[in-house]
CSV table of C-alpha atoms in Angstrom, one decimal:
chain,number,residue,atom,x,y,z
A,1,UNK,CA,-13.7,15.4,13.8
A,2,UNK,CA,-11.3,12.8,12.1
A,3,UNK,CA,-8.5,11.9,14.3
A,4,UNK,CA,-4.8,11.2,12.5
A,5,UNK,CA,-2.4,9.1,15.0
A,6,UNK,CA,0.8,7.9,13.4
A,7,UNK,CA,3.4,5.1,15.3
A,8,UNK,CA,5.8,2.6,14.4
A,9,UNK,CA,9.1,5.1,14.9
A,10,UNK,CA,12.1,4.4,16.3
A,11,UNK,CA,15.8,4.1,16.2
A,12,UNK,CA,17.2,1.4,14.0
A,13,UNK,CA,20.6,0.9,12.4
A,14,UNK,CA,21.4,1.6,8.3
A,15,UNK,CA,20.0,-0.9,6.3
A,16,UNK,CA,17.1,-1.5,8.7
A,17,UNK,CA,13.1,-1.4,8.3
A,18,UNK,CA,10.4,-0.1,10.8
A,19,UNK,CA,6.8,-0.4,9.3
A,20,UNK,CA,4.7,3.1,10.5
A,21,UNK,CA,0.9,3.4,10.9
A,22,UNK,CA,-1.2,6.1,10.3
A,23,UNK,CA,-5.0,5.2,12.1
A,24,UNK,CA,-8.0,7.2,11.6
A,25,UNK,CA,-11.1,7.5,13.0
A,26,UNK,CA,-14.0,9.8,13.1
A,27,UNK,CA,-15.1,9.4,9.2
A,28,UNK,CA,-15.0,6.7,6.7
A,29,UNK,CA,-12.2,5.4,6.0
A,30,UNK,CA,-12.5,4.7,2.7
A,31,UNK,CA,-13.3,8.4,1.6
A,32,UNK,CA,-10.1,10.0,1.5
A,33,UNK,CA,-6.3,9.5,0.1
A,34,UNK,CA,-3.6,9.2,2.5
A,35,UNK,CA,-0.3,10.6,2.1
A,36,UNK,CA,2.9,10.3,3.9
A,37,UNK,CA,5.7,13.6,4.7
A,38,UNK,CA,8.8,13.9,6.7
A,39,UNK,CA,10.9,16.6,7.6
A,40,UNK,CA,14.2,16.5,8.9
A,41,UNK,CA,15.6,19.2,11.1
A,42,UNK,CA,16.4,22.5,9.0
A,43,UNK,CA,14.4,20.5,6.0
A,44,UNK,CA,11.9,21.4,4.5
A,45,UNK,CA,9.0,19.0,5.0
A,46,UNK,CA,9.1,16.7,1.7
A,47,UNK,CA,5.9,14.1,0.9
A,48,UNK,CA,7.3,10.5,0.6
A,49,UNK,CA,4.4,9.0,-0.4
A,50,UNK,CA,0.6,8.4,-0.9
A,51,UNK,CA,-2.1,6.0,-1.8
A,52,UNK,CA,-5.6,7.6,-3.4
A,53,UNK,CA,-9.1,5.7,-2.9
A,54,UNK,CA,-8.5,3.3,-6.0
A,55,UNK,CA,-4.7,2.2,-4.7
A,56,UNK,CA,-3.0,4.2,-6.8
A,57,UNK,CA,0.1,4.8,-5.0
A,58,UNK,CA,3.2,7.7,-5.4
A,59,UNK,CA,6.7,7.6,-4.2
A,60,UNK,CA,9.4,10.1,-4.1
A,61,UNK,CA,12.1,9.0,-6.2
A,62,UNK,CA,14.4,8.6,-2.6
A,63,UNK,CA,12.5,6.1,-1.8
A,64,UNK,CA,11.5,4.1,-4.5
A,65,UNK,CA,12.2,0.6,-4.3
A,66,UNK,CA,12.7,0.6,-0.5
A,67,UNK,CA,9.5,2.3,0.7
A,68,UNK,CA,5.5,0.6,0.2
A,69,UNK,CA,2.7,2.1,0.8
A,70,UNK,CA,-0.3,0.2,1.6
A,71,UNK,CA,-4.1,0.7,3.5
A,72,UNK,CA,-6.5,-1.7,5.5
A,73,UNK,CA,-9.3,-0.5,5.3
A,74,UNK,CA,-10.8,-3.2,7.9
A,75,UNK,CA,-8.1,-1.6,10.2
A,76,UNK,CA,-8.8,2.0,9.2
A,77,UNK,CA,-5.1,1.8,8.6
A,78,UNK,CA,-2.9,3.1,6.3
A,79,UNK,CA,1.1,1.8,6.7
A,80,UNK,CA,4.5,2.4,5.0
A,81,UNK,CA,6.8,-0.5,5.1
A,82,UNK,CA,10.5,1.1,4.8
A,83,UNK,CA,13.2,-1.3,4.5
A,84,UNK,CA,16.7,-0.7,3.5
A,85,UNK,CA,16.6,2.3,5.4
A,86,UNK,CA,19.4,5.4,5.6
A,87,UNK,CA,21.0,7.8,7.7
A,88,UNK,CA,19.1,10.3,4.9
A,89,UNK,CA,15.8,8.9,6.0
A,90,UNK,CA,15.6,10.0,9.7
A,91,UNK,CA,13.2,12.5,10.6
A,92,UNK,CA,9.9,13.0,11.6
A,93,UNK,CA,7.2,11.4,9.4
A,94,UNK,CA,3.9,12.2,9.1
A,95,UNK,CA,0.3,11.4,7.3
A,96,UNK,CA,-2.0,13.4,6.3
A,97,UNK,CA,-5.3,12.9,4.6
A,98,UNK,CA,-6.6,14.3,0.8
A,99,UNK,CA,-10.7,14.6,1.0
A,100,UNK,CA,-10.5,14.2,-3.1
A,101,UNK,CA,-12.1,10.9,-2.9
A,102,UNK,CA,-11.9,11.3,-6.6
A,103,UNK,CA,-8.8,11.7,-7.4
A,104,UNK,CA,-7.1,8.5,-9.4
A,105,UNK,CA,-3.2,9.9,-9.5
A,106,UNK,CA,-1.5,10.1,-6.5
A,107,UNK,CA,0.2,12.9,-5.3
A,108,UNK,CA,2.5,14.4,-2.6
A,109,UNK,CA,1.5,17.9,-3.1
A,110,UNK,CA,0.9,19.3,0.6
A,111,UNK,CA,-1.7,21.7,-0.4
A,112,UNK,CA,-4.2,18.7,-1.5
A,113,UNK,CA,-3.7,18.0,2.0
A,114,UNK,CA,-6.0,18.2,5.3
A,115,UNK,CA,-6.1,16.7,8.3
A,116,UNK,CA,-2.3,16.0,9.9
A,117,UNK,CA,-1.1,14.0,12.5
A,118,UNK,CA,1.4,14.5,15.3
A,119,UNK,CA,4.0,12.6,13.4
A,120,UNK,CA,6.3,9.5,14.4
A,121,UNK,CA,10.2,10.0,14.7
A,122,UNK,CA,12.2,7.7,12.7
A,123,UNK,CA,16.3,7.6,13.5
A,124,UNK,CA,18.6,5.5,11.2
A,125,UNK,CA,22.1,5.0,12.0
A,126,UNK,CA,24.7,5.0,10.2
């Protein structure tokens, strides 16, 4: 059974970074994509952004430019750096994991999704 455990959240002020993990275990690591969501409260949950096999990475247009996406995969590790963050980015983020091993474009489509985490609550300031 693959295990999903996300940290790194916290309160920081606007204009602010906090860099989450997302760890694995229980499969190999390097078999999967990884993909990051949030949800705010009354939001709908919305994917921020993923990194297939081959690095290909994705981001939401929200968050392009401030947000990288990145994996260790001697760390079994996948992170999101997020700098320049905003009162619009608080809420609960989470990874997930896409079994299409295959797949060269990344995507944040939640159905290609299995696999979720708990999540890790990120609070921005303003």
């Amino acid at each position: 059974e693959v295990q999903v455990v996300e940290s790194g959240g916290g309160l920081v002020p606007s204009g602010g970074s906090l860099r989450l993990s997302c760890a694995t275990s229980g499969s190999t690591f390097g078999a999967y994509g990884m993909g990051w969501f949030r949800q705010a409260p009354e939001r709908p949950r919305e994917g921020v952004a993923a990194i297939t096999t081959n690095g290909t990475t994705y981001y939401t247009d929200s968050v392009k430019g401030r947000f990288t996406i990145s994996r260790d995969y001697a760390k079994d590790t996948v992170y999101l750096q997020m700098d320049n963050l905003k009162s619009e980015d608080t809420a609960l983020y989470f990874c997930a994991l896409d079994w299409n091993f295959r797949r060269t474009v990344a995507s944040t489509t939640a159905r290609m999704y299995e696999d979720w985490g708990q999540g890790t609550q990120v609070t921005v300031s303003s």
